[in-house]
Coordinates of C-alpha atoms and ligand atoms in Angstrom, one line a residue:
X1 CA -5.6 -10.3 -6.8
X2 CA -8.6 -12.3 -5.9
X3 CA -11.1 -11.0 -3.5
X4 CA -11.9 -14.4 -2.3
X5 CA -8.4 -14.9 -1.0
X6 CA -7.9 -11.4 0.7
X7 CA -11.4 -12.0 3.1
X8 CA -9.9 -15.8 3.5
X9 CA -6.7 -14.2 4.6
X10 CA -8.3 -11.4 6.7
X11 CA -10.0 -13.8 8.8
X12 CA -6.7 -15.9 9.7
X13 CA -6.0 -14.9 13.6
X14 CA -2.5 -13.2 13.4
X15 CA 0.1 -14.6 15.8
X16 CA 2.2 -12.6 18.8
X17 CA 5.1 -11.0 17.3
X18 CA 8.6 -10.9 19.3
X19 CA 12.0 -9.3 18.2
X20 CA 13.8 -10.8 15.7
X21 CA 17.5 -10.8 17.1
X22 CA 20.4 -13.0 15.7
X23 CA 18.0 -15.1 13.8
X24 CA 16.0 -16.0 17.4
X25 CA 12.5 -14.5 17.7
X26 CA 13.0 -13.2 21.6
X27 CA 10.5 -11.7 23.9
X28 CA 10.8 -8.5 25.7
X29 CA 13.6 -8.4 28.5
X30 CA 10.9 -7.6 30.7
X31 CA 7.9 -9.3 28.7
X32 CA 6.2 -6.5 28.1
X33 CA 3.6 -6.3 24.7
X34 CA 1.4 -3.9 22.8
X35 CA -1.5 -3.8 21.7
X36 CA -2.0 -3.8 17.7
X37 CA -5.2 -2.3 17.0
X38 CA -6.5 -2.6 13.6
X39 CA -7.5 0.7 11.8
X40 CA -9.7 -1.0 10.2
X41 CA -12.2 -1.5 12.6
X42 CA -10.5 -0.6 15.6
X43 CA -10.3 -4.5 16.6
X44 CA -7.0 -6.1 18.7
X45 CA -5.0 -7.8 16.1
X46 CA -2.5 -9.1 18.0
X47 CA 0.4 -8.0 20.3
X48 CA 3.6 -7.1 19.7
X49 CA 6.8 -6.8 21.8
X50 CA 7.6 -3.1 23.2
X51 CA 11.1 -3.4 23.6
X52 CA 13.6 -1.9 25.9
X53 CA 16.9 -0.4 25.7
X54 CA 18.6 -3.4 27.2
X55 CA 16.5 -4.9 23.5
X56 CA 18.2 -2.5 21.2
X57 CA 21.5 -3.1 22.7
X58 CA 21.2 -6.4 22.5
X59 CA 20.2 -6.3 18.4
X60 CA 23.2 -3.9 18.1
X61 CA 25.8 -6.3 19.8
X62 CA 24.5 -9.3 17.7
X63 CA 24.9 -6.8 14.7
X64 CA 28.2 -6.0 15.8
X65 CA 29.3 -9.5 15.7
X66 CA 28.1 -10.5 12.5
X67 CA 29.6 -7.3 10.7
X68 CA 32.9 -7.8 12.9
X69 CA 33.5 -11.8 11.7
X70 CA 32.5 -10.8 8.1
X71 CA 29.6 -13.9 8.2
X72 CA 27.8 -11.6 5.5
X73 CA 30.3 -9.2 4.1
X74 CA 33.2 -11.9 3.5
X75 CA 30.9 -13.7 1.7
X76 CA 31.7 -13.4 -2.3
X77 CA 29.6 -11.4 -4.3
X78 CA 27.9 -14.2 -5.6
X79 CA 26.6 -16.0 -2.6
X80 CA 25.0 -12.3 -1.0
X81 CA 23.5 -11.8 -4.4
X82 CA 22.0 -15.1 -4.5
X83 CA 21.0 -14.9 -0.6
X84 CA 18.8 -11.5 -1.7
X85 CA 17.5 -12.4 -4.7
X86 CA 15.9 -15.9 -3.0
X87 CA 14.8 -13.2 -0.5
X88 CA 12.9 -10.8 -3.0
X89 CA 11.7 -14.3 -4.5
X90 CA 9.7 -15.2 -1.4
X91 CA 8.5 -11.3 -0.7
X92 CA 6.6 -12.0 -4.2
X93 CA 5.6 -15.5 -3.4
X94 CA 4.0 -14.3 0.0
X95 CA 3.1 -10.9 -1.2
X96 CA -1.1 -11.3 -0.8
X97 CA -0.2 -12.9 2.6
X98 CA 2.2 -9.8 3.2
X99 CA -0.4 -7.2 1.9
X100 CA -3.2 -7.9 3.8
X101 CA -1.4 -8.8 6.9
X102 CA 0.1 -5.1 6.6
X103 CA -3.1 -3.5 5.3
X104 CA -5.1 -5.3 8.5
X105 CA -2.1 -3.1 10.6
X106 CA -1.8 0.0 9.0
X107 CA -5.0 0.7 6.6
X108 CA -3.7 1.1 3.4
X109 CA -6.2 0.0 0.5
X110 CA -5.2 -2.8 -0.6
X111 CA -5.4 -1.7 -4.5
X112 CA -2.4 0.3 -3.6
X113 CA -0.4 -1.9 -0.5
X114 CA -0.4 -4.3 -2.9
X115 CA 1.5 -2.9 -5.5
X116 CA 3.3 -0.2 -3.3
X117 CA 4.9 -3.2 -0.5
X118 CA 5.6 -6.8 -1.2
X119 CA 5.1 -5.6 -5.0
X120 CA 8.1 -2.8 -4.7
X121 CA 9.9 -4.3 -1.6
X122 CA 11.0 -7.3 -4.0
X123 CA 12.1 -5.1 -6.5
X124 CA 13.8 -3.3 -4.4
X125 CA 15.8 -5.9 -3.1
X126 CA 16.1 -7.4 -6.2
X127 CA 17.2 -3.9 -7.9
X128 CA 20.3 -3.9 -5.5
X129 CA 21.0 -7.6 -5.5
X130 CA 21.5 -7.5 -8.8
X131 CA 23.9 -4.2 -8.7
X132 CA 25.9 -5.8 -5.6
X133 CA 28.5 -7.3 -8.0
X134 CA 28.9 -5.1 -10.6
X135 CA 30.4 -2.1 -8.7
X136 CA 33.9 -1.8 -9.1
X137 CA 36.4 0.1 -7.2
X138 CA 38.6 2.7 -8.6
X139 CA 41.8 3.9 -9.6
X140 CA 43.0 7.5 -9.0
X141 CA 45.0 9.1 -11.5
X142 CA 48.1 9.5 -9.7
X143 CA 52.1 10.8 -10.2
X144 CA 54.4 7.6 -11.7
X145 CA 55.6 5.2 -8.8
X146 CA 52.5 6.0 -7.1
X147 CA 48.8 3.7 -7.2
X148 CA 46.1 5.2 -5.2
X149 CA 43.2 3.2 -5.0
X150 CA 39.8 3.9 -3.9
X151 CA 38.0 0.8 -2.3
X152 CA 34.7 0.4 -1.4
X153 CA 33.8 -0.8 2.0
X154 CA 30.7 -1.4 4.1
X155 CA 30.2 0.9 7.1
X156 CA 29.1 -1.1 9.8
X157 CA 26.2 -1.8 11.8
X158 CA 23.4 0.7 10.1
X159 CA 20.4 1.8 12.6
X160 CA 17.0 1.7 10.1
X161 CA 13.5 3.9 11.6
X162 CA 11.0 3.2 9.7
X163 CA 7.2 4.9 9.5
X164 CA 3.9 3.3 9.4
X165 CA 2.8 4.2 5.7
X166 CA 4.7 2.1 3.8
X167 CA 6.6 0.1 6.4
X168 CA 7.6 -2.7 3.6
X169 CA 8.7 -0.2 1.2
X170 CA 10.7 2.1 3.3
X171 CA 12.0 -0.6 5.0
X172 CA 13.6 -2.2 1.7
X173 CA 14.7 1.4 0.3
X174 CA 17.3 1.2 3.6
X175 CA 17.5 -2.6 3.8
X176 CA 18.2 -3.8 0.0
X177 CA 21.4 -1.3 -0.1
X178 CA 22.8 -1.8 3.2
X179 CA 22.5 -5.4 3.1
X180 CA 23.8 -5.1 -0.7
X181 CA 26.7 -3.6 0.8
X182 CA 27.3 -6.0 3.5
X183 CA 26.4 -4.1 6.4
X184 CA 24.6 -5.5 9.1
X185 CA 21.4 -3.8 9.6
X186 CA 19.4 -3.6 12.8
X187 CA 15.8 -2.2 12.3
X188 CA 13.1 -0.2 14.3
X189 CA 9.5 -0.5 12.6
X190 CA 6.8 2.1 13.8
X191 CA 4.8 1.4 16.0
X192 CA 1.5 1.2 14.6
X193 CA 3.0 -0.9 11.2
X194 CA 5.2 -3.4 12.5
X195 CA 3.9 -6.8 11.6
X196 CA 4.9 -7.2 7.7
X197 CA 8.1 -5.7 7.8
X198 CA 9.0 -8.4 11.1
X199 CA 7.1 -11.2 9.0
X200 CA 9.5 -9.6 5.5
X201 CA 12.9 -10.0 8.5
X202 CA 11.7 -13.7 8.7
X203 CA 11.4 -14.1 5.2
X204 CA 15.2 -12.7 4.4
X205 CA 16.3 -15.8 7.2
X206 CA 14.5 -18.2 5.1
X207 CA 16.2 -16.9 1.9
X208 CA 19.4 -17.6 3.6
X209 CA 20.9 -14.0 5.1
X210 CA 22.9 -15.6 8.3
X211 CA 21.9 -14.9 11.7
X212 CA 22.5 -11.7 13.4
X213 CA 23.3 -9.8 10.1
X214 CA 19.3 -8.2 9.9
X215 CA 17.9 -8.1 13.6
X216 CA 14.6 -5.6 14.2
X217 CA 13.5 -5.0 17.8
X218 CA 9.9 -3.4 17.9
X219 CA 8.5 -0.9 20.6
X220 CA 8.5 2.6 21.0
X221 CA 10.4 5.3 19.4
X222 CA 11.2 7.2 22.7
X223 CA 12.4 4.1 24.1
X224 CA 14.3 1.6 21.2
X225 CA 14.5 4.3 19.0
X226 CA 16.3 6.5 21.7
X227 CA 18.4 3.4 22.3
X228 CA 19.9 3.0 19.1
X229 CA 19.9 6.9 18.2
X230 CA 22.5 7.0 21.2
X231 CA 24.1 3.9 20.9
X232 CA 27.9 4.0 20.4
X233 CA 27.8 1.2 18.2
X234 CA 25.6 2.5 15.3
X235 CA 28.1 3.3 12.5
X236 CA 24.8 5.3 10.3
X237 CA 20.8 6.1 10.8
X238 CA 18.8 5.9 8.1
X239 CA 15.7 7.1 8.4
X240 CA 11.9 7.9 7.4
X241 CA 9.7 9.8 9.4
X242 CA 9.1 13.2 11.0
X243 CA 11.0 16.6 10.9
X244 CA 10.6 16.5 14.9
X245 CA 11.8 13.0 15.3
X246 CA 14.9 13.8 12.9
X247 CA 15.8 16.0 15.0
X248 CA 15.8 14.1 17.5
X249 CA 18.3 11.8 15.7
X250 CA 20.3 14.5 15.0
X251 CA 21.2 15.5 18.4
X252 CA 21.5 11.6 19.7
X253 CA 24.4 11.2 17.1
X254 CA 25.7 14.5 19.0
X255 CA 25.5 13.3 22.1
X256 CA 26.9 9.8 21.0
X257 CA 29.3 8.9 18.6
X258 CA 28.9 11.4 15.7
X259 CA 27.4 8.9 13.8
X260 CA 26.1 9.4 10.0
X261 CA 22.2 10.2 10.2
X262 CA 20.1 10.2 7.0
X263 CA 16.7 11.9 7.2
X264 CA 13.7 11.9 4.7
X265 CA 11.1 14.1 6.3
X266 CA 7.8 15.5 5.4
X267 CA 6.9 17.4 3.0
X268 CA 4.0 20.0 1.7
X269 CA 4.4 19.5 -1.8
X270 CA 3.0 22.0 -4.7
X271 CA 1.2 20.5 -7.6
X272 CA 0.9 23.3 -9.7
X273 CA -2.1 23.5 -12.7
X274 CA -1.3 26.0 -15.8
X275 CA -4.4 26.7 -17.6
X276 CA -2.7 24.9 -20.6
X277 CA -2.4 21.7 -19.1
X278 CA -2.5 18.9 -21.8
X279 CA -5.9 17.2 -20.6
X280 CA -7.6 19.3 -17.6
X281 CA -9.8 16.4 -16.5
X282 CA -6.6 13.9 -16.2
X283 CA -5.1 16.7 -14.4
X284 CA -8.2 16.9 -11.7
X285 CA -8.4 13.1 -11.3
X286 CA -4.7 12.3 -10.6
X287 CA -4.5 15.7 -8.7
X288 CA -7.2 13.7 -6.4
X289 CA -5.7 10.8 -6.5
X290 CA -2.3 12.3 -5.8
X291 CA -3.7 13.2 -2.3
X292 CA -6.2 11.2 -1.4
X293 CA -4.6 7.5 -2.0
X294 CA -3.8 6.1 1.3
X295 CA -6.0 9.1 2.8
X296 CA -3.0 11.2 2.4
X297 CA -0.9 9.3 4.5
X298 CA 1.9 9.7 1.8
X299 CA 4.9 11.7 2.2
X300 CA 5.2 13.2 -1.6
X301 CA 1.6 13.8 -1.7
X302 CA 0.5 17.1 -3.8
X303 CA -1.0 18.6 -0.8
X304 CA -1.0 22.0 -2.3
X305 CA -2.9 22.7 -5.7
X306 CA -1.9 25.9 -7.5
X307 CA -3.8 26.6 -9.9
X308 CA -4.2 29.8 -12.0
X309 CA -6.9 31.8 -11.4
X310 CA -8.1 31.4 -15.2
X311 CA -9.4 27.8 -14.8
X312 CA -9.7 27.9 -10.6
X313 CA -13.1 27.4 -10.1
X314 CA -13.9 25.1 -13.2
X315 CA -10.8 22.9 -12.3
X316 CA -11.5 23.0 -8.5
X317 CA -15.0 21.8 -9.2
X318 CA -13.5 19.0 -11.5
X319 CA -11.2 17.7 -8.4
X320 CA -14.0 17.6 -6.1
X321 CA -15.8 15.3 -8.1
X322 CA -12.9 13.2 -8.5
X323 CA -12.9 13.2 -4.8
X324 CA -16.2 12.8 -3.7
X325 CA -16.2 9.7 -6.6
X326 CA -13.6 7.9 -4.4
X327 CA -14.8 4.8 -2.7
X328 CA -13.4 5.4 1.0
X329 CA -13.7 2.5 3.4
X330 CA -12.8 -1.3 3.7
X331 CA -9.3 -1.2 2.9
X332 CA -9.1 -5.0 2.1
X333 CA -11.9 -4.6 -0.3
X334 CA -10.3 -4.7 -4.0
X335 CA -12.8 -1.5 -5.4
X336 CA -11.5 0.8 -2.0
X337 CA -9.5 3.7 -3.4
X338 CA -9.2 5.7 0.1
X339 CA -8.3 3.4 2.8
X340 CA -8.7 4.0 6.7
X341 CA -6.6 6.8 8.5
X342 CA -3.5 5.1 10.4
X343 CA -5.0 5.8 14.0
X344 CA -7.4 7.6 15.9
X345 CA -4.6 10.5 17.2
X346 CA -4.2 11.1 13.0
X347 CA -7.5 11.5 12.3
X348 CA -8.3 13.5 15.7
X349 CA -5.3 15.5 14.2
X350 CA -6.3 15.6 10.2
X351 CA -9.6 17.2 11.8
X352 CA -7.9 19.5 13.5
X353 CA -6.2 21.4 10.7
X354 CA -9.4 21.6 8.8
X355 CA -10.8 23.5 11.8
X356 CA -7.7 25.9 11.6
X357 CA -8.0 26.3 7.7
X358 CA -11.8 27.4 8.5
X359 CA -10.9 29.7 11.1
X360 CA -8.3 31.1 8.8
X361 CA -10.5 32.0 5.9
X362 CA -10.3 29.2 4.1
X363 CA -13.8 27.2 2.5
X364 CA -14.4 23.4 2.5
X365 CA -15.4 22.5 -0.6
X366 CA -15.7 18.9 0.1
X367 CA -15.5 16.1 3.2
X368 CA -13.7 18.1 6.7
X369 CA -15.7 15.3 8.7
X370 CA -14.8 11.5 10.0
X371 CA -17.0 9.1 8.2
X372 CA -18.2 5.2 8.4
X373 CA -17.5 5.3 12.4
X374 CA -20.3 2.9 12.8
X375 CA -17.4 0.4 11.3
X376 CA -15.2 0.9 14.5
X377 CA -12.4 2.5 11.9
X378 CA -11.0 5.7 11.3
X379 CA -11.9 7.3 7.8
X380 CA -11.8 10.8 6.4
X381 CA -13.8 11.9 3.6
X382 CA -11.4 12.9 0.8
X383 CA -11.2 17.3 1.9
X384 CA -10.4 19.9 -0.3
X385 CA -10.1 23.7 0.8
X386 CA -10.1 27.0 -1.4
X387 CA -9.1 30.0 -0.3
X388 CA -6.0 28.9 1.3
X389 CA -3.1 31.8 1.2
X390 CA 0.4 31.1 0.8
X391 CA 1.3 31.9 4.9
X392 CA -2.0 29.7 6.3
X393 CA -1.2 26.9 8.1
X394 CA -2.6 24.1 6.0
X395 CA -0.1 25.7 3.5
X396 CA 2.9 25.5 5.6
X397 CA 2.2 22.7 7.4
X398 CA 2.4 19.1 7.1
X399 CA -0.8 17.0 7.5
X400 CA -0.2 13.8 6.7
X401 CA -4.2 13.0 5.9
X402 CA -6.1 13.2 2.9
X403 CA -6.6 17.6 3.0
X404 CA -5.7 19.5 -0.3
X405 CA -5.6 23.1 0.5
X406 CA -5.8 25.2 -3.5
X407 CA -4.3 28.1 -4.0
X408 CA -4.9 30.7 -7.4
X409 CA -1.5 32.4 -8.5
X410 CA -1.5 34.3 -11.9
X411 CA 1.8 34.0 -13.2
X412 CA 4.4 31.6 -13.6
X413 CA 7.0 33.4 -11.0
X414 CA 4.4 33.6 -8.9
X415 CA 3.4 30.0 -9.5
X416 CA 7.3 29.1 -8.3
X417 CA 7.4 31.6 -5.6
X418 CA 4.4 29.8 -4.0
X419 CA 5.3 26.5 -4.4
X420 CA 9.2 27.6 -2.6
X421 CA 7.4 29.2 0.1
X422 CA 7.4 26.3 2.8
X423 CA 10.6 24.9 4.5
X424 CA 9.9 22.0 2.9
X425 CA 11.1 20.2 -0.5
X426 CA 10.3 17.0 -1.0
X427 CA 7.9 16.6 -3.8
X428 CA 6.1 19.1 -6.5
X429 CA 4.2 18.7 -9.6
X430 CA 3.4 20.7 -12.7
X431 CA 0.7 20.4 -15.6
X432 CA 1.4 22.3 -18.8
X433 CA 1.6 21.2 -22.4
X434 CA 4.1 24.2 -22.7
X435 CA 7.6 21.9 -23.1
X436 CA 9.7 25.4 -22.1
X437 CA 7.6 26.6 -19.3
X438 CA 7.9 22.8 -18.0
X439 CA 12.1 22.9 -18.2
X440 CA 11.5 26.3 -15.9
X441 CA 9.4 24.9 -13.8
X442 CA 11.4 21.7 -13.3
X443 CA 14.3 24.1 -12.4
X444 CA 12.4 26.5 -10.4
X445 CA 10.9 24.3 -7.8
X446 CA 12.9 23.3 -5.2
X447 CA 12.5 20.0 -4.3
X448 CA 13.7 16.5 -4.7
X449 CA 11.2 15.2 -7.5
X450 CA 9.0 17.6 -9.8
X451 CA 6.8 15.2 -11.6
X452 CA 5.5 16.7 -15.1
X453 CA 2.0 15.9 -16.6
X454 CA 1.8 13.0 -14.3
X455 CA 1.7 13.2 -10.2
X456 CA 3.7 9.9 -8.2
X457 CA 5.0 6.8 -9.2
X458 CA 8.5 6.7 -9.7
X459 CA 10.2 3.4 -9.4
X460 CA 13.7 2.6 -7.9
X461 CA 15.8 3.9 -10.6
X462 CA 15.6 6.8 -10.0
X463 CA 16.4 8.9 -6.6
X464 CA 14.3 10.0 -3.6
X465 CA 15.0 12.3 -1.3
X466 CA 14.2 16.1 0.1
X467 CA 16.1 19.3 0.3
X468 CA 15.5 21.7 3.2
X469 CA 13.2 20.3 6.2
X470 CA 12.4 17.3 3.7
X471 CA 15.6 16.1 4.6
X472 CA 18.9 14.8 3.1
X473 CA 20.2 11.9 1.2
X474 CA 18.7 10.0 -0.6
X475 CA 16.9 6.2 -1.2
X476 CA 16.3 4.1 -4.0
X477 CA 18.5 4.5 -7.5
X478 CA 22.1 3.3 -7.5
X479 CA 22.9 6.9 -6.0
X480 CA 21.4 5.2 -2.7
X481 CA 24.2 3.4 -1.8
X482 CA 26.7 6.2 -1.1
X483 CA 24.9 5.9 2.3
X484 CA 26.3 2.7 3.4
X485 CA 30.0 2.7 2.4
X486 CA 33.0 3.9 3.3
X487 CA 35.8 5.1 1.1
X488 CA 38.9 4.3 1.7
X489 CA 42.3 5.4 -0.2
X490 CA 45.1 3.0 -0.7
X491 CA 48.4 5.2 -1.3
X492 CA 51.1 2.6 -2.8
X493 CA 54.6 3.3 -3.3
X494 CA 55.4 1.5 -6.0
Ligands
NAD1 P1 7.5 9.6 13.4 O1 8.7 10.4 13.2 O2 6.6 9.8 14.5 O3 7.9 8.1 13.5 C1 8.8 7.5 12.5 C2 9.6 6.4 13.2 O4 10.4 7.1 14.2 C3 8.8 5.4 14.0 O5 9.4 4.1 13.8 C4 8.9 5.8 15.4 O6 8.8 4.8 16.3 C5 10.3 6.4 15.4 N1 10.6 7.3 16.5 C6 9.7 8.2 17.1 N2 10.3 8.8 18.1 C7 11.6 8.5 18.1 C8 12.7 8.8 18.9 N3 12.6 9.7 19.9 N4 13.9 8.2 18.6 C9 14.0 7.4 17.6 N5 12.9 7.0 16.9 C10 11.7 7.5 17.1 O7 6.8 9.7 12.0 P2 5.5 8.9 11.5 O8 4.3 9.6 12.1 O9 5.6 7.4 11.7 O10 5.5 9.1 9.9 C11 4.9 10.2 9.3 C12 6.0 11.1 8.8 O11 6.9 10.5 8.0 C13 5.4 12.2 8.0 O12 6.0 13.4 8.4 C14 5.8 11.9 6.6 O13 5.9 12.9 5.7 C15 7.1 11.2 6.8 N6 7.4 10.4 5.7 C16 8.5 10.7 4.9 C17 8.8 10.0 3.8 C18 10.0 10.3 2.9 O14 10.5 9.5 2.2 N7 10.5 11.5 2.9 C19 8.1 8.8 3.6 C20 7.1 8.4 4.4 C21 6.8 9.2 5.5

């Protein structure tokens, strides 16, 4: 990367963006726009469409049709693999165009966009482009005369909602399989990280995917999102986002057609530091880094520290110097480490929580306060509270901004009966050099990824995905793909 070309790039006005339905970029039914607003500095980007029902239904029908004439699924193997891989292709030879045209809507440093979108998008894509054709049926062992088959097919049209933090990423982790699959996809980007997921949907039309078979209508999630949540012609929901909008999704597939939802939710995730952790100041700095990147604004983030009360105060005083070290600020500067906070509401809200932390006992160590508003952005100085017990709210709940509330524990069972104490289960971490206590721990934290001696980071081969009110299902890995087919039994008299 090449600082030069990010500030060229920065500076290049960004166009409207419409929907992007059966290969046609279409305006609003009723022409109506938003506002982007870069977090940034708080400047107008650009506008993009806010879509309407009539919108959604519209992407859905074109959907429809392309799954229904089997323009995309009836092609061989072959010709969708090539069509994907050309598409991951062009995600890497745009991906500093991509980046900063993302990191100018949603505030990500670009140290980490970089890397974490076009960088993983195209391997996503490419990870299940190259798995497309080598899934095989199978045969079921069966009494003589009989031959029961199990075939794999695509489920239908398949509904994607996608968040604002890592709108490339997420997008692919629903995209590459169900496409993969031959499925026609029809997706909803947030609203305040739209453009380079709509810029990645032109790119897949370049590569070759026909018309109709990816669509993505943008606009609000009460309104599209509502649309295509009730629609009768959604065959699956995938989605990323909040416990209150999955519920949501939930209750439109009840009121609808019953169709398959798939949620990946929050998460309050334990990162929990034994006093006989391998190396106690790599332990603090990736402890810092594993909440702070992207101001928090990640869903696996350790936002809990346990630590045991042996080695509390030296190793909280470590982390807070990790943190105040972090250079917050410009996120399309290369050196930023803590980019801006996704929108004014988040950071009105990340402030809010550290008020409730204080008036619940709990002591800032570090940040609690906005910062650098004279740039027109919204930035949080990396925050770290002590004192935080096991039933306070910035234990329980979900902040989504760069807080870390610590917590002592003494033992090991107490260590695992803090870190299961939220309705949440998404992520968790632990730091010994004790190979046994590891395996226990591993086992003893209920979640969908326990990271050991490390926090973050795992790539698509392996699975992602929450228990409890993280959610079910699960992206990335070939395990991924259960999502978007159907099986179907062939019962032959021979
Ligand atoms: P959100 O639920 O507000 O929005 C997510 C998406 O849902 C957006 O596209 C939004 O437009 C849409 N939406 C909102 N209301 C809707 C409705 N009524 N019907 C249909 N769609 C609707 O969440 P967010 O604020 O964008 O994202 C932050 C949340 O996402 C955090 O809770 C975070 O932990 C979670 N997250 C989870 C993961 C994971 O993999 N588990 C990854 C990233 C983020």
């Amino acid at each position: 990367m090449d600082q030069t070309k990010i500030d060229a790039l920065r500076m290049q006005a960004v166009p409207d963006f419409k929907h992007l339905i059966n290969g046609q970029h279409v305006a609003a039914s009723d022409g109506a726009t938003m506002d982007v607003v870069s977090p940034a500095d708080g400047t107008l980007l650009t506008r993009v469409a806010k879509g309407t029902a009539a919108d959604m239904n519209a992407a859905i029908t074109a959907a429809r049709a392309a799954f229904e004439d089997r323009r995309w699924a009836g092609q061989p193997p072959a010709t969708r693999k090539k069509v994907l891989l050309k598409w991951a292709d062009l995600i890497e030879a745009n991906a500093l165009e991509l980046a900063v045209l993302g990191v100018r809507d949603n505030g990500t440093e670009i140290s980490m966009a970089f890397r974490a979108e076009p960088g993983s998008a195209a391997a996503t894509i490419r990870f299940y482009a190259e798995a497309l054709d080598k899934l095989y049926g199978e045969i079921a062992p069966t009494p003589p005369g009989i031959l029961g088959m199990i075939h794999k097919e695509p489920v239908g049209v398949v509904g994607a909602i996608i968040p604002w933090n890592f709108p490339m990423m997420i997008g692919a982790w629903k995209m590459g399989p169900a496409l993969a699959m031959g499925n026609s996809v029809v997706l909803k980007p947030a609203e305040t990280a739209s453009l380079s997921l709509m810029r990645m949907v032109e790119l897949a039309h370049e590569a070759g995917l026909p018309p109709g078979v990816l669509n993505a209508v943008t606009g609000e999630g009460a309104v599209v999102g509502e649309a295509m949540g009730l629609s009768m012609d959604v065959d699956a929901l995938v989605f990323t986002g909040s416990g209150g909008t999955g519920r949501r999704l939930m209750t439109y597939a009840a009121q609808s057609n019953l169709k398959r939802v798939y949620l990946e939710l929050g998460g309050k995730s334990p990162n929990v530091v034994f006093a006989d952790a391998p190396n106690l100041d790599e332990a603090a700095a990736v402890a810092a880094a594993g909440i702070f990147r992207n101001a928090g604004q990640v869903c696996v983030a350790g936002s809990r520290l346990l630590v045991e009360a042996s080695i509390h105060d030296d190793f909280v005083a470590a982390v807070a110097k990790a943190a105040k070290a972090m250079r917050v600020g410009d996120p399309l500067k290369l050196e930023t480490q803590v980019g801006a906070v996704n929108s004014e509401a988040q950071l009105d809200a990340n402030l809010g929580f550290v008020e409730t932390a204080m008036a619940e006992g709990g002591n800032v160590v570090t940040g609690g306060t906005r910062i650098l508003q004279d740039t027109g952005g919204y930035y949080m100085a990396p925050t770290i509270v002590t004192g935080v017990t096991p039933d306070a709210t910035l234990a329980q709940k979900e902040v989504f901004g760069p807080v870390l509330g610590v917590t002592p524990f003494e033992t090991e069972e107490e260590a695992i009966g803090i870190a299961n104490s939220t309705v949440y289960g998404l992520a968790g971490g632990v730091w010994t050099a004790n190979l046994s206590r590891a395996h226990r721990m591993v086992a003893g934290i209920r979640t969908g990824v326990v990271h050991v001696n490390t926090y973050g980071g795992p790539d698509v081969a392996v699975p992602m995905g929450g228990v409890g009110q993280s959610g079910n299902g699960h992206d990335k890995s070939l395990h991924a793909i259960d999502k978007y087919i159907n099986l179907k039994t062939a019962w032959i008299k021979l």
